[in-house]
PDB file of C-alpha atoms in Angstrom:
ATOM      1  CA  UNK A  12      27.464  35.394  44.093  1.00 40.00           C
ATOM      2  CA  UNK A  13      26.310  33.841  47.297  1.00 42.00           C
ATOM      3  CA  UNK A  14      25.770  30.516  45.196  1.00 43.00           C
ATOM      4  CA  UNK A  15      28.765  30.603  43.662  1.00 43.00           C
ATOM      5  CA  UNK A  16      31.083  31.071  47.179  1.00 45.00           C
ATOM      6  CA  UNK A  17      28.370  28.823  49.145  1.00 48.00           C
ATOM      7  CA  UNK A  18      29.855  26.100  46.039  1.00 47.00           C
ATOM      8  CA  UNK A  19      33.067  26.680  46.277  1.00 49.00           C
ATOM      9  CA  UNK A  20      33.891  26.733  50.050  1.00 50.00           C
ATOM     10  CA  UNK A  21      31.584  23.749  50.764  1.00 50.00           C
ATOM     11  CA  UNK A  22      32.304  21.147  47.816  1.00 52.00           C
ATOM     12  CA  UNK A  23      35.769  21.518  47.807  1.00 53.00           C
ATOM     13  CA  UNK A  24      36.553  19.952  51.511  1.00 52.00           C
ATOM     14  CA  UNK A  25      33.485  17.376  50.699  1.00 56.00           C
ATOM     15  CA  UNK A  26      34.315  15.849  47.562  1.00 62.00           C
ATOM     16  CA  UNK A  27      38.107  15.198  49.309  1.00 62.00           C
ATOM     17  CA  UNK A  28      36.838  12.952  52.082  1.00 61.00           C
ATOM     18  CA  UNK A  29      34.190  10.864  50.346  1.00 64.00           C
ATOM     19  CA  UNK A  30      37.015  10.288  47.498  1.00 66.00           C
ATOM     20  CA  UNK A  31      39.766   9.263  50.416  1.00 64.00           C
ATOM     21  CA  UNK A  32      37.254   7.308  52.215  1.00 61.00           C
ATOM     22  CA  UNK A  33      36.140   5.242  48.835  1.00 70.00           C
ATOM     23  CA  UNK A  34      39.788   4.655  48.042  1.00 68.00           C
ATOM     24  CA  UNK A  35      40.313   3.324  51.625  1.00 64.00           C
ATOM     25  CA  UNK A  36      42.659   6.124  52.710  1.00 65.00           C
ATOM     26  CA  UNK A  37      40.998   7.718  55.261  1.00 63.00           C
ATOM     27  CA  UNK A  38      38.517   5.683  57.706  1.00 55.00           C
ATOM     28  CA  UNK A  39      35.432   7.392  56.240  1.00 58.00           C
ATOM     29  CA  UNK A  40      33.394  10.254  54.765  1.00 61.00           C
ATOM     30  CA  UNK A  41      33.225  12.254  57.838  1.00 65.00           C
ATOM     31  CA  UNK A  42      36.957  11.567  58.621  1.00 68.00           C
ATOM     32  CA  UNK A  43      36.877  10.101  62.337  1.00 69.00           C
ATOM     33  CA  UNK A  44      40.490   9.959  63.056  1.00 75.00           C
ATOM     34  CA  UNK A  45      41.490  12.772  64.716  1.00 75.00           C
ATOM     35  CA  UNK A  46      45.016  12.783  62.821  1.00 79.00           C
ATOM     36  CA  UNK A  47      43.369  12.501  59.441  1.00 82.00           C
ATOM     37  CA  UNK A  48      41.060  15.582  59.964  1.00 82.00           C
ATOM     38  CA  UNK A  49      43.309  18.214  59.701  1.00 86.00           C
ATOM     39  CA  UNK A  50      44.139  17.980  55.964  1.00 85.00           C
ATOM     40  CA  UNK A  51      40.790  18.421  54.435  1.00 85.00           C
ATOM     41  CA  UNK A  52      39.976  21.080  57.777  1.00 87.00           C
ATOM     42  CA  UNK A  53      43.118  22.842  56.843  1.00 89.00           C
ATOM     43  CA  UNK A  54      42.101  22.567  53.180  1.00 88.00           C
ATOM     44  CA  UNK A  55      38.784  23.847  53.503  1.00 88.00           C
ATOM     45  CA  UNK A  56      39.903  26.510  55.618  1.00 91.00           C
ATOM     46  CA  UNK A  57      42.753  27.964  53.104  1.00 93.00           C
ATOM     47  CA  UNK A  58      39.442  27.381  50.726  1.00 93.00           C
ATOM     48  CA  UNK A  59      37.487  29.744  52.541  1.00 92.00           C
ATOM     49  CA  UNK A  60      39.806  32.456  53.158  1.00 93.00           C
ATOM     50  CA  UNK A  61      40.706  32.491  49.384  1.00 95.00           C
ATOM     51  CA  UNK A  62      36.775  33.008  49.153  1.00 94.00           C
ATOM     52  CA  UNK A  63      37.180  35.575  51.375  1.00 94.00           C
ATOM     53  CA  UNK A  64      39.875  37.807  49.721  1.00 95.00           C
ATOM     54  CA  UNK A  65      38.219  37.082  46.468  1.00 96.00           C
ATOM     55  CA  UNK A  66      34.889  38.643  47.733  1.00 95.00           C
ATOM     56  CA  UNK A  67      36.916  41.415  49.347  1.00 94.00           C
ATOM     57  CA  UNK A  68      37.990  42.212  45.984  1.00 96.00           C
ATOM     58  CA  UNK A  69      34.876  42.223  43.687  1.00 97.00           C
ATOM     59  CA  UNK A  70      33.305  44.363  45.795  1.00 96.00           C
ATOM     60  CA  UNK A  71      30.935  41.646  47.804  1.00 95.00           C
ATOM     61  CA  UNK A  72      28.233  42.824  50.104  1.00 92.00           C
ATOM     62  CA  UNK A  73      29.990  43.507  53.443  1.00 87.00           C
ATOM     63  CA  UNK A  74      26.986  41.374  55.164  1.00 85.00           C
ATOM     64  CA  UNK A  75      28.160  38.105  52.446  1.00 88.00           C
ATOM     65  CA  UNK A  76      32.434  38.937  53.326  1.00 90.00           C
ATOM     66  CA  UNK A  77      31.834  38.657  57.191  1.00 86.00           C
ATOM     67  CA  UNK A  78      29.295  35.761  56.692  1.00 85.00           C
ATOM     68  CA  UNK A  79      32.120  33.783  55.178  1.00 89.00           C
ATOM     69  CA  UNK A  80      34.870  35.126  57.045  1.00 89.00           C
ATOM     70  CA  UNK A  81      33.128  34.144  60.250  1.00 89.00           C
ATOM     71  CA  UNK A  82      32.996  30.552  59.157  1.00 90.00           C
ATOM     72  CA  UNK A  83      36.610  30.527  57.987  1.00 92.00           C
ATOM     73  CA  UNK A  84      37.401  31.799  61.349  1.00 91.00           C
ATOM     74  CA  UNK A  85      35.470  29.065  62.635  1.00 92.00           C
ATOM     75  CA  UNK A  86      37.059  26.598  60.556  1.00 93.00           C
ATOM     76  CA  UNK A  87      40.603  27.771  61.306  1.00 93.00           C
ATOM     77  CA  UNK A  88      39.933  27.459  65.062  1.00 94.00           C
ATOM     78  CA  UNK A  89      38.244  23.936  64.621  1.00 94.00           C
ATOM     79  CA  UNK A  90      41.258  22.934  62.894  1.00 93.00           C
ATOM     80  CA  UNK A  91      43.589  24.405  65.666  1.00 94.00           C
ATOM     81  CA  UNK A  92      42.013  22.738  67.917  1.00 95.00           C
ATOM     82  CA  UNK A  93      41.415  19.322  66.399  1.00 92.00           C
ATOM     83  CA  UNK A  94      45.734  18.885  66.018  1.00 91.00           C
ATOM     84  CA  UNK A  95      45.189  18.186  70.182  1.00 93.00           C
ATOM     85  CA  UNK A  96      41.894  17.545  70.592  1.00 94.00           C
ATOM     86  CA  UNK A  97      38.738  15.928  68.491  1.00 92.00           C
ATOM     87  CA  UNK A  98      35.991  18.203  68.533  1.00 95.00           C
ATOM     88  CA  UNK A  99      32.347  18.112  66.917  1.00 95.00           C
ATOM     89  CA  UNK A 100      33.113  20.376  63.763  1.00 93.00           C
ATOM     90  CA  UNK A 101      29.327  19.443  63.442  1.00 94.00           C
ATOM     91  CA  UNK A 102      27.715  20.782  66.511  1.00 97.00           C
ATOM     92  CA  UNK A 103      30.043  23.921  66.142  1.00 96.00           C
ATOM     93  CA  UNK A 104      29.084  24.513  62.496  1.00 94.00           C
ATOM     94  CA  UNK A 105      25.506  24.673  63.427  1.00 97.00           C
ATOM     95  CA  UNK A 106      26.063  26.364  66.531  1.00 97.00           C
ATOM     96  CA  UNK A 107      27.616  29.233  64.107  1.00 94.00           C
ATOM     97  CA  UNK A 108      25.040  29.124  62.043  1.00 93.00           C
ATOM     98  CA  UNK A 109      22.813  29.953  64.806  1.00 95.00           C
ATOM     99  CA  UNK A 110      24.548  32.780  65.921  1.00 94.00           C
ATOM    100  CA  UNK A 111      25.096  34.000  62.284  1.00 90.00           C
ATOM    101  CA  UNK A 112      20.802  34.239  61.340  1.00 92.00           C
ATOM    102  CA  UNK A 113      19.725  35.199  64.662  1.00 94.00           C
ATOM    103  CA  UNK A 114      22.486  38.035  64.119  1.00 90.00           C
ATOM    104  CA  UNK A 115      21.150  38.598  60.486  1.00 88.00           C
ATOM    105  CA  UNK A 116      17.577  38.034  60.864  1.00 92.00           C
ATOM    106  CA  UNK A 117      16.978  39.084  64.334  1.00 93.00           C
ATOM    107  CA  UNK A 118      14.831  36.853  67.138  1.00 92.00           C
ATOM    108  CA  UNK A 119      12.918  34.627  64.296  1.00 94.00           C
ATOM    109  CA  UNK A 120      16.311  33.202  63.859  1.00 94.00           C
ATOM    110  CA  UNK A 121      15.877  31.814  67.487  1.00 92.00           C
ATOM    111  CA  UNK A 122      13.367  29.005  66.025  1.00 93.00           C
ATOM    112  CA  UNK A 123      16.448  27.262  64.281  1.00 92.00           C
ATOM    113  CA  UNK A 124      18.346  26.885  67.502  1.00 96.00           C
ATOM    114  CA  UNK A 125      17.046  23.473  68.680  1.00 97.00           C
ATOM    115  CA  UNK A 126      18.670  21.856  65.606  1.00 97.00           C
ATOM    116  CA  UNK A 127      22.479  22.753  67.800  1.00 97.00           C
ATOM    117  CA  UNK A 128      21.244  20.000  70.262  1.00 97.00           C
ATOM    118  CA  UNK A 129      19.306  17.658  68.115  1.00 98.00           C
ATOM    119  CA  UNK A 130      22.973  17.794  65.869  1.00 98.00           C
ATOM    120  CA  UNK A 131      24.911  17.635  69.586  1.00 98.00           C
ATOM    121  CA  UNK A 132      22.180  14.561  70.189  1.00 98.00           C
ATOM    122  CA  UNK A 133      23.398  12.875  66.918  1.00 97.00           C
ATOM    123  CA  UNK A 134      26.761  13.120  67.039  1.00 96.00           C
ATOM    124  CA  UNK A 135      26.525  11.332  70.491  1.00 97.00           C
ATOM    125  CA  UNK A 136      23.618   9.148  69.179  1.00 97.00           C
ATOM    126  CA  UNK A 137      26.286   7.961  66.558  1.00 94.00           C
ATOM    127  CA  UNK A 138      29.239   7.662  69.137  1.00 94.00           C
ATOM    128  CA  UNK A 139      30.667  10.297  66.905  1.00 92.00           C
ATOM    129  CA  UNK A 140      31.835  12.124  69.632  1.00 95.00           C
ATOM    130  CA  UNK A 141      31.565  11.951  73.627  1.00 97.00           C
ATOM    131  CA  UNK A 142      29.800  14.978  75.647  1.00 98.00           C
ATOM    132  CA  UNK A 143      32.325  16.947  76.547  1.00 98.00           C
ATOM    133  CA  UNK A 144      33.038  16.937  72.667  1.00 97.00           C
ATOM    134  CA  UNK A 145      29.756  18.120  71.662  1.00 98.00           C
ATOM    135  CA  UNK A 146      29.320  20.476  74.195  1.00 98.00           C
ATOM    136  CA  UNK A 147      32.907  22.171  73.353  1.00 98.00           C
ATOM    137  CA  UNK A 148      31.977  22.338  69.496  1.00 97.00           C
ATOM    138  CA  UNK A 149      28.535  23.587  70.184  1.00 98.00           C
ATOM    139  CA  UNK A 150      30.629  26.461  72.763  1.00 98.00           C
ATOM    140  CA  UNK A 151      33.218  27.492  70.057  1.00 97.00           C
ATOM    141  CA  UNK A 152      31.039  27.280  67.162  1.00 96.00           C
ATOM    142  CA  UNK A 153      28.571  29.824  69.340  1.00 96.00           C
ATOM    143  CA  UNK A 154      31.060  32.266  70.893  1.00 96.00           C
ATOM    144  CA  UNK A 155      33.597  32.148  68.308  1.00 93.00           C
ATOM    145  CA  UNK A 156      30.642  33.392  65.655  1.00 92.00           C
ATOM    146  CA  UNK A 157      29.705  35.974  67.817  1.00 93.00           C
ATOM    147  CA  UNK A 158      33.102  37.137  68.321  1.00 92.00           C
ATOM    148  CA  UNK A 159      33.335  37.185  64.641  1.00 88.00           C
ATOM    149  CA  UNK A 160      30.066  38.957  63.903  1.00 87.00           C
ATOM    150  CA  UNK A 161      30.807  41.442  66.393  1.00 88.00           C
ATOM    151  CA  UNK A 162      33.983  42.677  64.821  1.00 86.00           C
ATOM    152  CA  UNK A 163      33.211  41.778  61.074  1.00 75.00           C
ATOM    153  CA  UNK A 164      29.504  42.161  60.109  1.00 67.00           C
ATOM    154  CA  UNK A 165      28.438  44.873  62.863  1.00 61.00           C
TER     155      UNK A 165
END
């Protein structure tokens, strides 16, 4: 089941980028525009929270329901945020992440937490994104997860 929903929620908003980029409608894969990120962020979002509901209702592993609704949640707020601002969705995702295995697999999970400033690193590395950027995604993606985790896994 975790396959399947891992699918799902993570094609979907992929395949829609890299096909707009190709046809020249969107300035590339990883959508830098600002203005052009918040249809395939809103889209994965929606996504996600259809994921959700759908592993509400078969009866999904509480631990699997929160572990996607924390992302959605993540997602949503990205996406909130990115209509003003352009954030790294990157740094935040990982950042989540993060929070998500060290809250699932206790202090081991700690050993993946450098990757939220080598991704931070790249993104600025790339001129992606400028520091205060970074730093905001890797902020939200970390607090916002543990907000979530708090309230839906715990």
């Amino acid at each position: 089941m975790l396959s399947t929903s891992g699918r799902g929620s993570a094609s979907a908003p992929r395949n829609g980028p890299c096909a707009s980029a190709r046809a020249g409608r969107w300035a590339g894969h990883h959508v830098p525009v600002r203005a052009q990120r918040l249809v395939p962020m809103g889209t994965g979002a929606v996504i996600m929270l259809i994921g959700v509901g759908v592993l509400a209702v078969a009866g999904a592993p509480a631990m699997l329901t929160g572990w996607l609704g924390a992302i959605a949640a993540l997602v949503v707020a990205l996406t909130t945020v990115t209509a003003w601002w352009k954030i790294s969705a990157h740094t935040a995702m990982v950042a989540g992440t993060a929070v998500l295995l060290t809250a699932v697999a206790g202090p081991v999970a700690v050993l993946g937490w450098p990757l939220v400033a080598v991704t931070g690193w790249s993104r600025l590395r790339l001129r992606a994104h400028t520091v205060p950027q970074v730093l905001a995604g890797g902020a939200l993606g970390a607090a916002g997860t543990a907000l979530c985790v708090a309230i839906l896994i715990r």
